[in-house]
Tab-separated table of C-alpha atoms and ligand atoms in Angstrom:
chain	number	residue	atom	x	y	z
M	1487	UNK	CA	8.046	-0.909	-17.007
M	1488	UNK	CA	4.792	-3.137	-16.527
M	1489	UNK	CA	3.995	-3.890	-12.806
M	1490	UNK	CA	0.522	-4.831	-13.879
M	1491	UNK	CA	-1.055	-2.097	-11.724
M	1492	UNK	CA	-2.135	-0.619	-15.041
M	1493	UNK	CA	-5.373	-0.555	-16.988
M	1494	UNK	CA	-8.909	-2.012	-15.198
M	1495	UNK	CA	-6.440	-3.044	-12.120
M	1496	UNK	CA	-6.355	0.449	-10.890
M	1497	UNK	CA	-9.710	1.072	-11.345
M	1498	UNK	CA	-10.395	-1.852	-9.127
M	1499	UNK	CA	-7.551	-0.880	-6.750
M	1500	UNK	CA	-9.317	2.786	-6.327
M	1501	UNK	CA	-12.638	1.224	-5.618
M	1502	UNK	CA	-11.515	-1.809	-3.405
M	1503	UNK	CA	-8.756	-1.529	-1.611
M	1504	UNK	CA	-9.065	-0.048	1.772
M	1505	UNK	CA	-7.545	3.429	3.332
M	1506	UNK	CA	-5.907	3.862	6.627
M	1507	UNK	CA	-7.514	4.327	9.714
M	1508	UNK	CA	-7.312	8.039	11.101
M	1509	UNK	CA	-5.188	6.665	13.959
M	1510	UNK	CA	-2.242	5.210	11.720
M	1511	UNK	CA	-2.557	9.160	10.239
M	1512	UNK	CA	-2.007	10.271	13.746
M	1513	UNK	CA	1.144	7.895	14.352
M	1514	UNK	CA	2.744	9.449	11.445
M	1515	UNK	CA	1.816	12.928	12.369
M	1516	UNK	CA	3.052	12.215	15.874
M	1517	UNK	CA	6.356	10.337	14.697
M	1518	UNK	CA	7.740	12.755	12.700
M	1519	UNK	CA	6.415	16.104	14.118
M	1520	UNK	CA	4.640	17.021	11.012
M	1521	UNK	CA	3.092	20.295	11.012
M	1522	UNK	CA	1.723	22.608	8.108
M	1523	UNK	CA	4.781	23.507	7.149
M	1524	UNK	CA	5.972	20.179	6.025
M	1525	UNK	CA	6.245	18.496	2.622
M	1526	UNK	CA	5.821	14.772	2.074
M	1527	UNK	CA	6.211	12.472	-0.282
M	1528	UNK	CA	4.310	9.330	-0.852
M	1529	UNK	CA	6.139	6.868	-2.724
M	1530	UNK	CA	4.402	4.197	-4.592
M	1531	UNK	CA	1.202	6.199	-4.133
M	1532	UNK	CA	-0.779	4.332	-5.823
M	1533	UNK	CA	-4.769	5.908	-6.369
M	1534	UNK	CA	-3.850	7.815	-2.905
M	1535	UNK	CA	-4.872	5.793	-0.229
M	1536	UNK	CA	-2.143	7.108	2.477
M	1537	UNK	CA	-1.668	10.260	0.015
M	1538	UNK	CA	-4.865	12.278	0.519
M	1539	UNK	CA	-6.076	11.247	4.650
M	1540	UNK	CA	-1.920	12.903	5.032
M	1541	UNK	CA	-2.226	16.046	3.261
M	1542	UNK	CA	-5.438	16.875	5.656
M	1543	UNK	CA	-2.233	17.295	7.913
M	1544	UNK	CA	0.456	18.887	6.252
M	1545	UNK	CA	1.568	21.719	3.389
M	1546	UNK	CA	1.735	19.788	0.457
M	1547	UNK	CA	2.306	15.908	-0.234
M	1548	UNK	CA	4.033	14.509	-3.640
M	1549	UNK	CA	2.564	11.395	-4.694
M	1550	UNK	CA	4.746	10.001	-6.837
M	1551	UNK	CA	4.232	6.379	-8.833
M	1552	UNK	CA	5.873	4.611	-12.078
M	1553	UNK	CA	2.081	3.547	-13.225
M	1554	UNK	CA	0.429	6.659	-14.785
M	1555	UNK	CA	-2.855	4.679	-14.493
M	1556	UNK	CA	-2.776	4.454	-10.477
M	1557	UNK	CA	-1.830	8.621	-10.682
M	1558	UNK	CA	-4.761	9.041	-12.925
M	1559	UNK	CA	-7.542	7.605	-10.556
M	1560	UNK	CA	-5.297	9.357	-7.666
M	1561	UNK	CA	-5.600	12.631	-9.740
M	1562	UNK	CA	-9.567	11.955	-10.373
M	1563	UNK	CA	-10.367	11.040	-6.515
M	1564	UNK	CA	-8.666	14.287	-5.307
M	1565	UNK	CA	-9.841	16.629	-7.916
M	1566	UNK	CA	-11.152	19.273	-5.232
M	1567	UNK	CA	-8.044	19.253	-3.382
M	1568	UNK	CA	-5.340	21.673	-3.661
M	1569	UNK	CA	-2.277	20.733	-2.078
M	1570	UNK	CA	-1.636	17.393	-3.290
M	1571	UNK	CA	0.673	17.085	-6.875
M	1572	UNK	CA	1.475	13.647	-8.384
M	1573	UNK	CA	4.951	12.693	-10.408
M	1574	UNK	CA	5.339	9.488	-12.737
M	1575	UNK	CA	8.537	8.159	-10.628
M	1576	UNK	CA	9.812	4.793	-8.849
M	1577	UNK	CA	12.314	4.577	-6.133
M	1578	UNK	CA	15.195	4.967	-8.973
M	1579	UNK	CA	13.788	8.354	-9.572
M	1580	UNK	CA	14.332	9.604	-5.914
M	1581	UNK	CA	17.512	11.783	-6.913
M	1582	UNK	CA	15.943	13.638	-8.963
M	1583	UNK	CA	13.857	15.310	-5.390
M	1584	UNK	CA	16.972	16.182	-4.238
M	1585	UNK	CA	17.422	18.239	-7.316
M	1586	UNK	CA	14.217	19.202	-7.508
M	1587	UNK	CA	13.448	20.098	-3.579
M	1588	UNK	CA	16.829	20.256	-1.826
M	1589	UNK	CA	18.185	18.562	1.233
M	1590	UNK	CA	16.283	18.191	4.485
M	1591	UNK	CA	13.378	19.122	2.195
M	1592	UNK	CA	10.645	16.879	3.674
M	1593	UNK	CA	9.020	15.661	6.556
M	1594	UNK	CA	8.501	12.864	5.783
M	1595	UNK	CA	8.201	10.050	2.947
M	1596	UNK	CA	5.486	7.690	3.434
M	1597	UNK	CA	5.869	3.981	1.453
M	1598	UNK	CA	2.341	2.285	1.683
M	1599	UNK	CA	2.179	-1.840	0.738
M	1600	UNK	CA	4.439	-0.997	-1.911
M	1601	UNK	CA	8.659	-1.349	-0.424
M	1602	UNK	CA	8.298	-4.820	-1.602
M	1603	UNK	CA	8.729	-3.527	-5.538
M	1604	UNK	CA	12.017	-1.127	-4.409
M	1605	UNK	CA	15.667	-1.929	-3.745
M	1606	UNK	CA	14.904	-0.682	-0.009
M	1607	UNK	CA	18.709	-0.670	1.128
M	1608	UNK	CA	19.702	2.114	-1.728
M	1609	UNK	CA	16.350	3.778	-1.066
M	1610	UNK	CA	16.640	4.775	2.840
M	1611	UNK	CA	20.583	5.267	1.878
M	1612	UNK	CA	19.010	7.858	-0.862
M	1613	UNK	CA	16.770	9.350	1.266
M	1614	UNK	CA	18.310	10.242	4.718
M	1615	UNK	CA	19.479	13.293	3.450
M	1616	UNK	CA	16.379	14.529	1.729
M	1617	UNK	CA	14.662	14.577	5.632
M	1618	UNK	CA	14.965	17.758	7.907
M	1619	UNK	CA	15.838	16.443	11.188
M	1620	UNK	CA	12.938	14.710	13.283
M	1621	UNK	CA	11.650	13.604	9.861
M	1622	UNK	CA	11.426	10.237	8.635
M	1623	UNK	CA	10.405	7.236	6.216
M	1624	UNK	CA	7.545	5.619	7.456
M	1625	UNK	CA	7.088	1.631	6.019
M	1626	UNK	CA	3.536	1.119	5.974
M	1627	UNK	CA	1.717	-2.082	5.744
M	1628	UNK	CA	-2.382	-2.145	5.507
M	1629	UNK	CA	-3.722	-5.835	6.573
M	1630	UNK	CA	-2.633	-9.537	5.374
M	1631	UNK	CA	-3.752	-10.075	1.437
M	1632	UNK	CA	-7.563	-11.825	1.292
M	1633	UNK	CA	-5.950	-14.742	0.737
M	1634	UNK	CA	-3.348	-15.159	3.157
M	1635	UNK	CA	-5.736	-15.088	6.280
M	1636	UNK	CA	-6.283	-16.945	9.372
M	1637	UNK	CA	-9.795	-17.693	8.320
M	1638	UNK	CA	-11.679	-20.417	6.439
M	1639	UNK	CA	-12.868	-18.199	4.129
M	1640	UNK	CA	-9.730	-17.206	3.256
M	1641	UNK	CA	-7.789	-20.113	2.879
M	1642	UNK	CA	-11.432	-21.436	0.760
M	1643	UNK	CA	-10.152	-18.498	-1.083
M	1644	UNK	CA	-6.493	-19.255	-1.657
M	1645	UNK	CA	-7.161	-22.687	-3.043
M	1646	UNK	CA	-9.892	-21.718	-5.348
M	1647	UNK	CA	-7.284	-19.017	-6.278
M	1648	UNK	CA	-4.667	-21.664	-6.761
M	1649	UNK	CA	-6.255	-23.797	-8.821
M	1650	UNK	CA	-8.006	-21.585	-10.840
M	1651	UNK	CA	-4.315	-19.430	-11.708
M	1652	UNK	CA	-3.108	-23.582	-11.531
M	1653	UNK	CA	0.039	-21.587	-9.447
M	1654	UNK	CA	0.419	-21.033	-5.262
M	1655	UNK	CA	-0.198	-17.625	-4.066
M	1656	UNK	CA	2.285	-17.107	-1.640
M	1657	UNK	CA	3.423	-13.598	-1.709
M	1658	UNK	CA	2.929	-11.395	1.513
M	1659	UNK	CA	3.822	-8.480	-0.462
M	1660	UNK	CA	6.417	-7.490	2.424
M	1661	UNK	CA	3.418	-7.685	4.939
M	1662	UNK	CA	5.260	-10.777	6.992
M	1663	UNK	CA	7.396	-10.556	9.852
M	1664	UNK	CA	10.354	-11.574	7.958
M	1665	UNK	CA	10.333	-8.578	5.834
M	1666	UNK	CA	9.371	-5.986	8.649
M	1667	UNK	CA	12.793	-7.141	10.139
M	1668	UNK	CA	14.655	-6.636	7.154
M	1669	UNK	CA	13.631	-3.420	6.163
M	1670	UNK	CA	14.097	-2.343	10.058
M	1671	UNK	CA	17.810	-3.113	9.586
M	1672	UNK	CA	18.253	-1.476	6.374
M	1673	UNK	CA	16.605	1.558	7.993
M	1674	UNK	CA	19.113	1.372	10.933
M	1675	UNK	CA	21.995	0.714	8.850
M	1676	UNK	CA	20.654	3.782	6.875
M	1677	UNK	CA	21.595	6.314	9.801
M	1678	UNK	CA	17.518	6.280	10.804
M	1679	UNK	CA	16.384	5.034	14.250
M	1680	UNK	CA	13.728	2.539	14.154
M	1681	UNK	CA	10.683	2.398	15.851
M	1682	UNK	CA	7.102	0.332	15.472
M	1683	UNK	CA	3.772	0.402	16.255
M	1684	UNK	CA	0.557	-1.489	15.129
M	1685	UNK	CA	-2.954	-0.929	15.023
M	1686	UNK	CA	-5.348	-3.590	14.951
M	1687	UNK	CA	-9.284	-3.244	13.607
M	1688	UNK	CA	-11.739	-5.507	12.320
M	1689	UNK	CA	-14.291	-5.374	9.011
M	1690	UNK	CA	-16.705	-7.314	7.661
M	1691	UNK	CA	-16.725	-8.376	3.970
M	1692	UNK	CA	-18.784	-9.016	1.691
M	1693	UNK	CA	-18.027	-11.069	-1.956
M	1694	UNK	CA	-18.808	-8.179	-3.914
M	1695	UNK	CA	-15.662	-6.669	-1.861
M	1696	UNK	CA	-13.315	-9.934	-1.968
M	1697	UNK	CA	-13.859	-10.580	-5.752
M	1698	UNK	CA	-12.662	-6.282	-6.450
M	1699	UNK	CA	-9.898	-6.886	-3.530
M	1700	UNK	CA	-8.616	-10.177	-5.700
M	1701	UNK	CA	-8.972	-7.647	-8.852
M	1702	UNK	CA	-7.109	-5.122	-7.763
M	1703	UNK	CA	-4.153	-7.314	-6.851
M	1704	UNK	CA	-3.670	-9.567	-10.290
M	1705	UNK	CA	-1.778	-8.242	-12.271
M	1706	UNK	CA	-4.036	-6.839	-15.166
M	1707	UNK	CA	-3.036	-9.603	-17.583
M	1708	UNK	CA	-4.544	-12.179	-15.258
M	1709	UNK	CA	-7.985	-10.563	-14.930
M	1710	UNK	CA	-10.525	-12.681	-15.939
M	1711	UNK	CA	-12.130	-11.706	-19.113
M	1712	UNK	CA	-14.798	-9.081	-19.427
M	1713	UNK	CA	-17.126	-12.114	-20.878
M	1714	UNK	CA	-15.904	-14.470	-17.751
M	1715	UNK	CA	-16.498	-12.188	-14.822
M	1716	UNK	CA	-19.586	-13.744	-14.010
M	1717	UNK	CA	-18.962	-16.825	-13.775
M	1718	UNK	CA	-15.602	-16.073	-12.096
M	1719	UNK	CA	-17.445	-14.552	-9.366
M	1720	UNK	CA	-19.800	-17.753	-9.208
M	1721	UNK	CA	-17.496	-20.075	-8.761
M	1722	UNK	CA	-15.698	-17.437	-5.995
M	1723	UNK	CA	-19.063	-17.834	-4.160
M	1724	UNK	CA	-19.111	-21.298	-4.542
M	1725	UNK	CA	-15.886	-21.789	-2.832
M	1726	UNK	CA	-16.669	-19.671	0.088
M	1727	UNK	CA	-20.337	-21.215	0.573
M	1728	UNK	CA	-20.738	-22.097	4.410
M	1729	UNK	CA	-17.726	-19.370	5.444
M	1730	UNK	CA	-20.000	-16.328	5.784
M	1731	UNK	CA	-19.634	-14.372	7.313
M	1732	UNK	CA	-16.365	-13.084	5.785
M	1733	UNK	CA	-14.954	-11.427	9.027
M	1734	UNK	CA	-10.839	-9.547	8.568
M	1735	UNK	CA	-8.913	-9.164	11.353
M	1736	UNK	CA	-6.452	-5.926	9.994
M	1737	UNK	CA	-3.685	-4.811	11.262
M	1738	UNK	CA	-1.867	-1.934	9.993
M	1739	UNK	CA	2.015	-2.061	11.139
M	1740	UNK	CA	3.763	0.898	10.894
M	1741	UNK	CA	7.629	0.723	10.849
M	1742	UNK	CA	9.497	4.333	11.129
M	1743	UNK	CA	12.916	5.093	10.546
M	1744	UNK	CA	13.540	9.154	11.972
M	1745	UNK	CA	16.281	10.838	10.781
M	1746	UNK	CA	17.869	12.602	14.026
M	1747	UNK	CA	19.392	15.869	14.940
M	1748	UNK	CA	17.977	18.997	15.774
M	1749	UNK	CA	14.767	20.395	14.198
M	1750	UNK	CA	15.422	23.993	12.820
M	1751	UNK	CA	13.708	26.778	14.445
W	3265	SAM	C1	-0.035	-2.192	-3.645
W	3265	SAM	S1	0.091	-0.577	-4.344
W	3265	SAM	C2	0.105	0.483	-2.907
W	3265	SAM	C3	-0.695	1.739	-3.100
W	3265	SAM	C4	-0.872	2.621	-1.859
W	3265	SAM	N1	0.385	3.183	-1.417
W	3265	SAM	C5	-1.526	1.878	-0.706
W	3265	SAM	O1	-1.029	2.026	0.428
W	3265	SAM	O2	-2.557	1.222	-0.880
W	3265	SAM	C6	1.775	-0.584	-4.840
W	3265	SAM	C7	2.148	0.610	-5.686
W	3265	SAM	O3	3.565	0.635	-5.810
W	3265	SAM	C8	3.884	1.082	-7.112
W	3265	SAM	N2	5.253	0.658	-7.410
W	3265	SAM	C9	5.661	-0.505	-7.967
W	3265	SAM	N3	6.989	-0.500	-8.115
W	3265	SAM	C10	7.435	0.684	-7.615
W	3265	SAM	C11	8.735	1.283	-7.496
W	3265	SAM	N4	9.818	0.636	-7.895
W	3265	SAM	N5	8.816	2.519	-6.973
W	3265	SAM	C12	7.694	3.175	-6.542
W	3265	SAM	N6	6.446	2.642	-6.639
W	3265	SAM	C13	6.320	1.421	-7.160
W	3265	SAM	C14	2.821	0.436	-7.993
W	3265	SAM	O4	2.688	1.092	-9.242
W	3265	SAM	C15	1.589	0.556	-7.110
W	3265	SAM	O5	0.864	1.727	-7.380
């Protein structure tokens, strides 16, 4: 399976792409109850973003992704750590947990930016009985993509973008209020009750930072070529002459579905 998250891309996805804030590690903490007892799972891992700030928190997390590269610089990045392990496996693979850990085995499992890529409705159907009670997926979403922004630099961005791939670039990647909704109902419908919260912060970037963010979210067969880059990164500037400076406005939404009943012990 190619997601095109393989190769330079998660190089440039390890490098780039942002972490969570410490509060959106407290909301989970708080959500679910998790302790150092627990055991999570962060599906769609990716290089560990949500991953490694999590298992500061808790007994052990499993990242687990289909794109050995991504697991790789994960692996590399938390080299002195000892409680984190990381498993080649998509939302198909979930099952094979059950097997593996038993039921009401977690505390939580944690999807960062990636639900988009999953069948979400057999997911949270797979995965309610994985949770101990109190437990709970958490649907997390880190900012709007670079070129999707409120901003003039961003949408200087998105049509430079656009006609360079000569294609829109549309996708949210599930970070739009449409989708929030939708994967809020399949939770419910799941057995889980829902709940939200947001948290809002602001950054300042710099090209360096939007030409590696717009890297590390083509898929590897539309990187420019090694021999291009430069001038790729030209022209970016070009387009966004007269926008500096490059302000984000993030917000991280965080959408949990808790498994109920009564916590053992
Ligand atoms: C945008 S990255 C998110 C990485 C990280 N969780 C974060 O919050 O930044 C999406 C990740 O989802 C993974 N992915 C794609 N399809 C998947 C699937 N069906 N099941 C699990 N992970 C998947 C990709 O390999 C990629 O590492």
């Amino acid at each position: 399976m190619d997601l095109g998250f393989g190769g330079e891309v998660a190089g440039f996805y390890q490098r780039y792409r942002r972490g969570y804030p410490a509060e959106v590690i407290d909301g989970l903490v708080e959500a679910f109850g998790l302790t150092l007892d627990d055991v999570v799972v962060d599906l769609g891992c990716g290089t560990g973003q949500l991953a490694l700030p999590i298992a500061d928190r808790v007994r052990t997390v499993i990242g687990m992704d289909p794109e050995p590269d991504m697991l790789a610089e994960a692996r590399r990045v938390a080299a002195d750590r000892s409680n984190l392990s990381w498993m080649v496996g998509s939302d198909a693979d979930v099952s094979v947990l059950s097997t593996l850990l038993g039921k009401e085995s977690l505390g939580a499992v944690t999807i960062g930016q990636a639900l988009h890529w999953m069948d979400h409705d057999t997911l949270f159907q797979a995965l309610h009985p994985l949770l101990r009670a109190g437990g709970g997926v958490a649907v997390v979403t880190n900012g709007t993509p670079l070129w999707l922004q409120d901003s003039d630099w961003s949408r200087a961005l998105r049509r430079h973008l656009e006609l360079w791939l000569d294609s829109e670039v549309t996708a949210t990647c599930g970070t739009d209020e449409d989708s929030r909704t939708r994967y809020a109902d399949s939770l419910a419908a799941a057995g889980f009750t829902v709940g939200r919260s947001q948290f809002h912060y602001t950054d300042v970037l710099d090209l360096d930072r939007i030409i590696g963010g717009v890297y590390s979210a083509l898929p590897v067969n539309l990187l420019p070529p090694l021999e291009q880059r430069s001038y790729f990164a030209k022209q970016v500037g070009r387009a966004l002459e007269g926008h500096a400076p490059y302000n984000e406005q993030i917000d991280v939404t965080l959408l949990t579905g808790t498994r109920e009943g009564k916590t053992p012990g």
